[in-house]
Short mmCIF file of C-alpha atoms and ligand atoms in Angstrom, two decimals:
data_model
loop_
_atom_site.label_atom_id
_atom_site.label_comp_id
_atom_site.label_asym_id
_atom_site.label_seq_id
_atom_site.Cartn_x
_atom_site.Cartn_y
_atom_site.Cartn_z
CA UNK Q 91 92.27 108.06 100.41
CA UNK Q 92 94.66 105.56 101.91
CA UNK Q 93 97.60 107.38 101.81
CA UNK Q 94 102.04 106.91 102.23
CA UNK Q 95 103.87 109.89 104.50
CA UNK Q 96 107.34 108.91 103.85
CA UNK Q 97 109.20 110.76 106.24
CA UNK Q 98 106.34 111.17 108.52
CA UNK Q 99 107.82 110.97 112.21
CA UNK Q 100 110.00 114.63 110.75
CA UNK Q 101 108.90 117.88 110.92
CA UNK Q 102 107.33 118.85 108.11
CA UNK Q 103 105.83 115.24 107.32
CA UNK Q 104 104.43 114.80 111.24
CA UNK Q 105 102.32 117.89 110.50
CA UNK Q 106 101.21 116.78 107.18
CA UNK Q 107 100.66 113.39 108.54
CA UNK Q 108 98.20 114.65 111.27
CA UNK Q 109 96.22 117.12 108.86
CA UNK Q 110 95.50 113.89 106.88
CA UNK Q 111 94.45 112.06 109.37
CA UNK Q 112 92.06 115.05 110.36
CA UNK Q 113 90.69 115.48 106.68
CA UNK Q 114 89.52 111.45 107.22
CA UNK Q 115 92.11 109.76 105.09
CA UNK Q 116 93.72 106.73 106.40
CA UNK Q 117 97.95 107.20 106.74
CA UNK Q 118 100.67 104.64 106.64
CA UNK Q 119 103.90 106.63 108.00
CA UNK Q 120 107.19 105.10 106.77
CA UNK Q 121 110.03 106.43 108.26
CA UNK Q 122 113.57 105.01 109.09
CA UNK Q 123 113.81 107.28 112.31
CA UNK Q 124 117.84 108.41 110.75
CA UNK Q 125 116.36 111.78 112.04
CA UNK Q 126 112.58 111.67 113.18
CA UNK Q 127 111.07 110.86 115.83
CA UNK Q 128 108.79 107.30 116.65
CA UNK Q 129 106.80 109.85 119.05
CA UNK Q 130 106.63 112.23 116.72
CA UNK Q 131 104.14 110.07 114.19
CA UNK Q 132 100.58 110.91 114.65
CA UNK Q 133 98.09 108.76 116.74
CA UNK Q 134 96.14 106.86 114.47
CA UNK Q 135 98.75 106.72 111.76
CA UNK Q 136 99.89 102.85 110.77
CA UNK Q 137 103.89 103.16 111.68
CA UNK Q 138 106.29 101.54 109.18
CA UNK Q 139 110.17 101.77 110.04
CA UNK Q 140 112.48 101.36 107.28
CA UNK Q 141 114.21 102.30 104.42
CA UNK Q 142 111.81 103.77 101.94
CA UNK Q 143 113.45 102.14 98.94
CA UNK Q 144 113.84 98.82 100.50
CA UNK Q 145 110.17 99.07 102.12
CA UNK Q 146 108.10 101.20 99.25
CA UNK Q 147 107.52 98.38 97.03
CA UNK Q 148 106.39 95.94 99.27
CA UNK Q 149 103.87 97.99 100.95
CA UNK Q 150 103.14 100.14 98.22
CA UNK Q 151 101.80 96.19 96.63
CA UNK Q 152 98.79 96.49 99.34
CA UNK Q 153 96.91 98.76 97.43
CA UNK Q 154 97.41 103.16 97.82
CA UNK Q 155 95.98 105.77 96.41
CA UNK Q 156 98.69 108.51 96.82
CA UNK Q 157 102.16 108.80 98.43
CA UNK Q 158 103.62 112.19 100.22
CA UNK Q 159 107.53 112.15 100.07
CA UNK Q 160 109.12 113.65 102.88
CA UNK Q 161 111.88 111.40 103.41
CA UNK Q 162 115.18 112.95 102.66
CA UNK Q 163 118.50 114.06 103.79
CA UNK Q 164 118.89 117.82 104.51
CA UNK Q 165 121.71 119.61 106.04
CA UNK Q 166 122.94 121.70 103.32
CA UNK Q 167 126.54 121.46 104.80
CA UNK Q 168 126.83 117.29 104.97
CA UNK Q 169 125.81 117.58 101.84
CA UNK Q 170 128.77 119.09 100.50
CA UNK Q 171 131.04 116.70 102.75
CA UNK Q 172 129.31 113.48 101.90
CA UNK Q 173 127.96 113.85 98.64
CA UNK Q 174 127.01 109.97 98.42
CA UNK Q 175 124.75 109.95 101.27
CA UNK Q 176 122.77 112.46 99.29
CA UNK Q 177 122.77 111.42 96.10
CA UNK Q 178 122.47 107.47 97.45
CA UNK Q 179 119.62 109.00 100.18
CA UNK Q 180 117.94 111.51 98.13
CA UNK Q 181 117.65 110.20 94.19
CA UNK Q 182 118.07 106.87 94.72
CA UNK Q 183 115.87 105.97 97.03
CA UNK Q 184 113.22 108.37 95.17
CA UNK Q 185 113.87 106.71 91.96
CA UNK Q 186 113.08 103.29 94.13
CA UNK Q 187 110.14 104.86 94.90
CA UNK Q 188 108.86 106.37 92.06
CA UNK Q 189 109.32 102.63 90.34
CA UNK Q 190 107.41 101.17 93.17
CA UNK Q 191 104.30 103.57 92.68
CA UNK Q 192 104.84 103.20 88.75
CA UNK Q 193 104.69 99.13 89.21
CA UNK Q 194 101.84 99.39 92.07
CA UNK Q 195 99.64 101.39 89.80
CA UNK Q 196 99.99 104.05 92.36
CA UNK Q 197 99.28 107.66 90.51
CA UNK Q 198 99.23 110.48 93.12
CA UNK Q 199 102.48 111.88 94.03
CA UNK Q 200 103.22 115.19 96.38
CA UNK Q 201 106.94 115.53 97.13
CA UNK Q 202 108.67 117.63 99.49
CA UNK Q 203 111.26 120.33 96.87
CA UNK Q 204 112.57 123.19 98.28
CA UNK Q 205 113.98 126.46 97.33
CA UNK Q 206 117.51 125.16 97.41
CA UNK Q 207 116.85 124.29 94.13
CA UNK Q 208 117.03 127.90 92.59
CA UNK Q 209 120.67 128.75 94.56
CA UNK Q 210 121.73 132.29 94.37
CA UNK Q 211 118.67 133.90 92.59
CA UNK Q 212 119.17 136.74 90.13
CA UNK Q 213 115.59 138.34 91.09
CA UNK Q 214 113.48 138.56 94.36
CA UNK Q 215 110.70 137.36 95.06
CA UNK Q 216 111.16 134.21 93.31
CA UNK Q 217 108.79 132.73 90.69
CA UNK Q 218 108.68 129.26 89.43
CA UNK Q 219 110.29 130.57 86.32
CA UNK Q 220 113.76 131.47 87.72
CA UNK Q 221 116.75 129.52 86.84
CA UNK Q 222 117.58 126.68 88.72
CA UNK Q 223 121.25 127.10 89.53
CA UNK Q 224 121.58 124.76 92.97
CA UNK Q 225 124.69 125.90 95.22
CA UNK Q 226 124.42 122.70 97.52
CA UNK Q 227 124.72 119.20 96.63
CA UNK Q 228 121.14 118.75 98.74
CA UNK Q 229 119.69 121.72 96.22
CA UNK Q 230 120.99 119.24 93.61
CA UNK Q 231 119.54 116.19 94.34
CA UNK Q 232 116.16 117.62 94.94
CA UNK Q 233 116.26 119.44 91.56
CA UNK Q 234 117.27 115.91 89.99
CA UNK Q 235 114.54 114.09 91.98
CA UNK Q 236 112.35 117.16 90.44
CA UNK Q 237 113.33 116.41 87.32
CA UNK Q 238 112.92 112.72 87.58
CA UNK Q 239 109.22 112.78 88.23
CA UNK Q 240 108.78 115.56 85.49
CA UNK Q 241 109.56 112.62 83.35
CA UNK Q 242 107.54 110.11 85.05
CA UNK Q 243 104.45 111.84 85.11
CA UNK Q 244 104.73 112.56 80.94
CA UNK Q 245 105.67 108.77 80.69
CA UNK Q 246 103.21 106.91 83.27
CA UNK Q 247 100.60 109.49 83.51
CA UNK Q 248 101.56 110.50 87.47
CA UNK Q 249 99.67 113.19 88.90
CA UNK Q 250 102.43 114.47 90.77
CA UNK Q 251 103.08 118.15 92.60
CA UNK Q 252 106.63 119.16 93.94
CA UNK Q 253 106.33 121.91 96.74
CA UNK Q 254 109.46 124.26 96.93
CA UNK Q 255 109.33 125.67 100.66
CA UNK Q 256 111.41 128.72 101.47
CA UNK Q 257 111.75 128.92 105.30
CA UNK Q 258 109.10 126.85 106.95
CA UNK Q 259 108.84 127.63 110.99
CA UNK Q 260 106.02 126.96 113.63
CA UNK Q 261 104.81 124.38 115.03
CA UNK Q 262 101.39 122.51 115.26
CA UNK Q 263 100.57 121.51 119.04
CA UNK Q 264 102.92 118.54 119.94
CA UNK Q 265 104.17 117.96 116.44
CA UNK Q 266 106.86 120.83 115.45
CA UNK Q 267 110.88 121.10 114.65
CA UNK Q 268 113.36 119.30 116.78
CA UNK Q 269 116.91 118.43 115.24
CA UNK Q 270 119.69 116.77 117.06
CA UNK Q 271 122.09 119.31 114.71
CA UNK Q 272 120.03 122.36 114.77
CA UNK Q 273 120.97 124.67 112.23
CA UNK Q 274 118.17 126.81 111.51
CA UNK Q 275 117.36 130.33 112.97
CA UNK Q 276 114.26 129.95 115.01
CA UNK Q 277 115.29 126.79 116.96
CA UNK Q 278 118.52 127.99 117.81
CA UNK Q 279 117.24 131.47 119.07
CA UNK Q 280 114.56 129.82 121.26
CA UNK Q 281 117.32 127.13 122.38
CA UNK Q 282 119.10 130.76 123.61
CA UNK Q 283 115.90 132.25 125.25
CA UNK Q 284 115.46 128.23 127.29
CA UNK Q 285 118.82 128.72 128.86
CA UNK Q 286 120.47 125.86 126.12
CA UNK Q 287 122.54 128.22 124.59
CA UNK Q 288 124.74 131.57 125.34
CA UNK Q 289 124.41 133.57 122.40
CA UNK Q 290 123.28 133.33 118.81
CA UNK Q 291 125.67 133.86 116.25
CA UNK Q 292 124.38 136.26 113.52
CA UNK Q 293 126.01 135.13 109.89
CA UNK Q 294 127.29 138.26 108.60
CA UNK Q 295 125.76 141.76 108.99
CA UNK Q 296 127.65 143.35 105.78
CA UNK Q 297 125.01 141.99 103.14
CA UNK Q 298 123.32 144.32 100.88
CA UNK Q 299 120.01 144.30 102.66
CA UNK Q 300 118.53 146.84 105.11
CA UNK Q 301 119.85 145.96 108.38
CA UNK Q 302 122.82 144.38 106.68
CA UNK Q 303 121.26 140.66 107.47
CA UNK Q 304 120.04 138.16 105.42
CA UNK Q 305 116.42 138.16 104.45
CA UNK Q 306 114.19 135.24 104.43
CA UNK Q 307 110.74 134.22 103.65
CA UNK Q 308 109.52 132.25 106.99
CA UNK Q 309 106.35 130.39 106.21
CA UNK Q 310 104.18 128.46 109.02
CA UNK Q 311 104.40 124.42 108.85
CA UNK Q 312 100.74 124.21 108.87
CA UNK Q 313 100.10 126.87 105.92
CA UNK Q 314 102.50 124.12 104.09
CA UNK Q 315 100.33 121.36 105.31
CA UNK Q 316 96.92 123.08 104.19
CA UNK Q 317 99.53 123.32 100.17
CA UNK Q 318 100.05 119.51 100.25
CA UNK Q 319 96.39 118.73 100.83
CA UNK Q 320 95.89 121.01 98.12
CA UNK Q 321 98.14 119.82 95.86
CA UNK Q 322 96.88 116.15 96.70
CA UNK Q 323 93.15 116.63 96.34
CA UNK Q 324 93.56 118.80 92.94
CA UNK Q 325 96.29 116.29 91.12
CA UNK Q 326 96.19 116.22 87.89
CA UNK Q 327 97.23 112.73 85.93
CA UNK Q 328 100.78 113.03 83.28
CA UNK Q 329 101.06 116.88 84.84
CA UNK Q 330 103.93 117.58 86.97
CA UNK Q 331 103.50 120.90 88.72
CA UNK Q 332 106.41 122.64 90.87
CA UNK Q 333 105.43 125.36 93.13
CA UNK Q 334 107.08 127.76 95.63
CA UNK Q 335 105.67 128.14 99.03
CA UNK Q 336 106.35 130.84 100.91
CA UNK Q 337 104.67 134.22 102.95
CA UNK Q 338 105.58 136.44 100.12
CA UNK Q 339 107.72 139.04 103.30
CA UNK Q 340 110.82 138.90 104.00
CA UNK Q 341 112.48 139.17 106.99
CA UNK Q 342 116.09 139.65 108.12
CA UNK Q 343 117.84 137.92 111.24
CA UNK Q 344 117.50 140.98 113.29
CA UNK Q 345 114.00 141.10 112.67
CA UNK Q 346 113.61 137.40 113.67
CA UNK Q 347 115.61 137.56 116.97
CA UNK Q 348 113.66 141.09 117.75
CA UNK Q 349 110.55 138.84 117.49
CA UNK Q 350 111.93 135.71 119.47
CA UNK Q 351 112.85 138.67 121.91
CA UNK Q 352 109.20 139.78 122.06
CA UNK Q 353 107.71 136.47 122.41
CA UNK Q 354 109.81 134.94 124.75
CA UNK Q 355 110.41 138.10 126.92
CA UNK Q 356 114.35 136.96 127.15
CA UNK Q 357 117.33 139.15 126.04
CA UNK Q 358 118.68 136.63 123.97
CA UNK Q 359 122.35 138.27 123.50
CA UNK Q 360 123.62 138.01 119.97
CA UNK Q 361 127.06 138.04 118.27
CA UNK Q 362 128.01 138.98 114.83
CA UNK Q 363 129.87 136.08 113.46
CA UNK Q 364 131.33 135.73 109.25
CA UNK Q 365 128.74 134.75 106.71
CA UNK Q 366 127.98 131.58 106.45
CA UNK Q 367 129.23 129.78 103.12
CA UNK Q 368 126.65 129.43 100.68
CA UNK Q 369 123.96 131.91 101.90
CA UNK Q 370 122.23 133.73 99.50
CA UNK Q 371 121.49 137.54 100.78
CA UNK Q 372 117.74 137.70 100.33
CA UNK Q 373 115.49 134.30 99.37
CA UNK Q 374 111.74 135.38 99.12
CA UNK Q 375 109.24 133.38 97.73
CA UNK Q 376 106.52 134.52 95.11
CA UNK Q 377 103.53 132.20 95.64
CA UNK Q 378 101.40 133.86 93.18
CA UNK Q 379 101.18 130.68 91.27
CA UNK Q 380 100.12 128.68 93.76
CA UNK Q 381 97.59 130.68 94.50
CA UNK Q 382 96.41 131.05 91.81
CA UNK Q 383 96.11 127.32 90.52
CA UNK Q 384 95.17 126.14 93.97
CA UNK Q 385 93.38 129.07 95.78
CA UNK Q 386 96.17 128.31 98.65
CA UNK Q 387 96.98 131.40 100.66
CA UNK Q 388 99.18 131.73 103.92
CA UNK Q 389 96.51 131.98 106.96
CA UNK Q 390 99.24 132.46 109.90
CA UNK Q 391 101.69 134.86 108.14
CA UNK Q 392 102.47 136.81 111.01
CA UNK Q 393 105.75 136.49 112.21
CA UNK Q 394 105.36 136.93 115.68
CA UNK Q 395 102.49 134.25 115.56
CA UNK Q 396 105.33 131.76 113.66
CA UNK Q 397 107.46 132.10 116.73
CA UNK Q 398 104.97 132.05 119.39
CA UNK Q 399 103.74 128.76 118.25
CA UNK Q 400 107.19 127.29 118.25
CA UNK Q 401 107.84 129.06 121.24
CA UNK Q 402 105.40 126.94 122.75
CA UNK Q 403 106.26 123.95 121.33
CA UNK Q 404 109.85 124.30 122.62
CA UNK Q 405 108.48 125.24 126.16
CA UNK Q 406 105.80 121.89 125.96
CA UNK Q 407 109.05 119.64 125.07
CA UNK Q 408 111.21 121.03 127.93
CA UNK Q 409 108.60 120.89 130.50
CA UNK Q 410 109.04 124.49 131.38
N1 UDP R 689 121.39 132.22 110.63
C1 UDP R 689 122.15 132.92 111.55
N2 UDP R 689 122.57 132.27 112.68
C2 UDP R 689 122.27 130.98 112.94
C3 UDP R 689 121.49 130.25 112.00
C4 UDP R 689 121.06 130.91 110.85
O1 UDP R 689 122.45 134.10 111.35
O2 UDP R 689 122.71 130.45 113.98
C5 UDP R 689 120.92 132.90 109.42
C6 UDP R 689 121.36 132.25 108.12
O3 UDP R 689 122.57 132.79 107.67
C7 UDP R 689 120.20 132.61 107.18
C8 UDP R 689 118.99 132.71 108.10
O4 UDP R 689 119.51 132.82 109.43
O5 UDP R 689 120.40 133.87 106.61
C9 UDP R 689 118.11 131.47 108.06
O6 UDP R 689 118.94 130.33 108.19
P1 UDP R 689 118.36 128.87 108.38
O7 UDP R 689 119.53 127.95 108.56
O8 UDP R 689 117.31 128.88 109.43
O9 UDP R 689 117.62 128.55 107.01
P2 UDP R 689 118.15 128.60 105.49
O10 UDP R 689 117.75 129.96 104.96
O11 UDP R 689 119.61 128.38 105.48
O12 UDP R 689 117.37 127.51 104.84
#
């Protein structure tokens, strides 16, 4: 299939991009490099840079089969400061897109939803079924983008699947997670164990979990890949399906700085700081569905294995 990564010089979309390319279809990567990387799009992949509601249309007019939507805004916090930017970023520029591909006669849709959507849920692990009750302004936009293609696929007969990722860590070789604002666990506790960083701060150790940290549901970036090919090769036309992707196990801060500890053989010193705003206690993913429907099932769900391969990509990067 010739196929659109928006998004594709990020994280999640390099990844994707590159399994693509190794499953034989052909890739166009647009990307407007606000926070990826141009070295970060996969050899082989045609590069686009631009805006993907400005550029969609005109390239989507060559002739696709399928677009993957990575492209987005995400930091949960500038979210809540600059609403616009996500609701101009985010929906907008989706909407742009999802009129390109309706005028382009282009059917196949996989978009990148996460479990942000659900906010604070009432019951763990998380189905597909649970409320969605967003606590962010980003967990807002992608539930309206969400619902957005819902409607497009009843009306233009899309085949269209929106993936809901939980935590996603790892890496795959030279393609893995590098933010200039880091904000998520993983990174910031290798950043500690390279020397880049004192301490990490541990949000709050009086929730009603185990340890007293928050629990999460850390699923490897190339289990999500393996979901989006998936979701891509089994689309079904006028069906919008929505599901969660995660490991199924949770596990709490301590337990992921114990295992950074392990892998990296560092001390990595760690200070209990207040919660941060907006954290749910415990977000674990049921994937049942997905498995089900798809036959997709986590091969790298060991934690330690997670870390070790982002561990290694943050080593590779630095040169150490
Ligand atoms: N966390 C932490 N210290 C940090 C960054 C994150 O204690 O420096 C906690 C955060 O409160 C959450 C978990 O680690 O419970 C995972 O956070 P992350 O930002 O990686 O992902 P999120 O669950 O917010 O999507």
């Amino acid at each position: 299939m010739k196929l659109l990564v928006t998004g594709g010089a990020g994280y999640v979309g390099s990844v994707c991009a590159a399994r693509l390319l190794e499953a034989g279809h052909e890739v166009v990567v647009l990307d407007d490099l606000s926070t990826g990387h141009a070295d970060a799009v996969p050899e082989g992949c045609r590069f686009v840079q631009g805006d993907v509601g400005d550029v969609a249309g005109p390239l989507l007019a060559e002739g696709f089969d399928g677009v993957l939507h990575f492209a987005a805004k995400s930091l949960v916090g500038e979210s809540m400061q600059d609403p616009a930017k996500y609701w101009q970023g985010n929906v907008v520029t989706s909407l742009r897109l999802l009129d390109a591909m309706h005028e382009n006669g282009v059917h196949r849709l996989v978009f990148s939803s996460t479990a942000a959507t659900y906010g604070e849920p009432e019951q763990s692990p998380v189905r597909e079924t649970a409320p969605t009750r967003p606590t962010n302004t980003y967990g807002a936009t992608k539930l309206a983008i969400d619902q957005a293609i819902t409607s497009y696929a009843a009306a233009h007969g899309l085949a269209a699947t929106s993936l809901r990722y939980f935590n996603v860590a790892g890496a795959y070789g030279r393609f893995g997670e590098r933010h200039t604002v880091e904000t998520h666990l993983i990174p910031i506790v290798l950043q500690v164990a390279l020397g880049q960083r004192e301490q990490v701060q541990i949000y709050g150790e009086d929730w009603p979990t185990e340890d007293g940290t928050c629990v999460r549901d850390y699923i490897h970036v190339l289990d999500l890949a393996e979901a989006h090919l998936l979701a891509l090769e089994t689309s079904v036309p006028g069906r919008h399906r929505i599901y969660n992707l995660g490991n199924g196990t949770g596990f709490s801060v301590r337990q992921v700085i114990e295992t950074c500890r392990a892998v990296t053989g560092h001390p990595v010193p760690a200070a209990v700081a207040p919660r941060r705003a907006g954290d749910p206690a415990v977000l674990v993913a049921s994937s049942e569905q997905v498995q089900q429907d798809l036959g997709w099932k986590p091969q790298r769900p060991d934690l330690t294995d997670i870390v070790r391969d982002a561990w290694e990509f943050t080593r590779a990067r630095q040169g150490a």
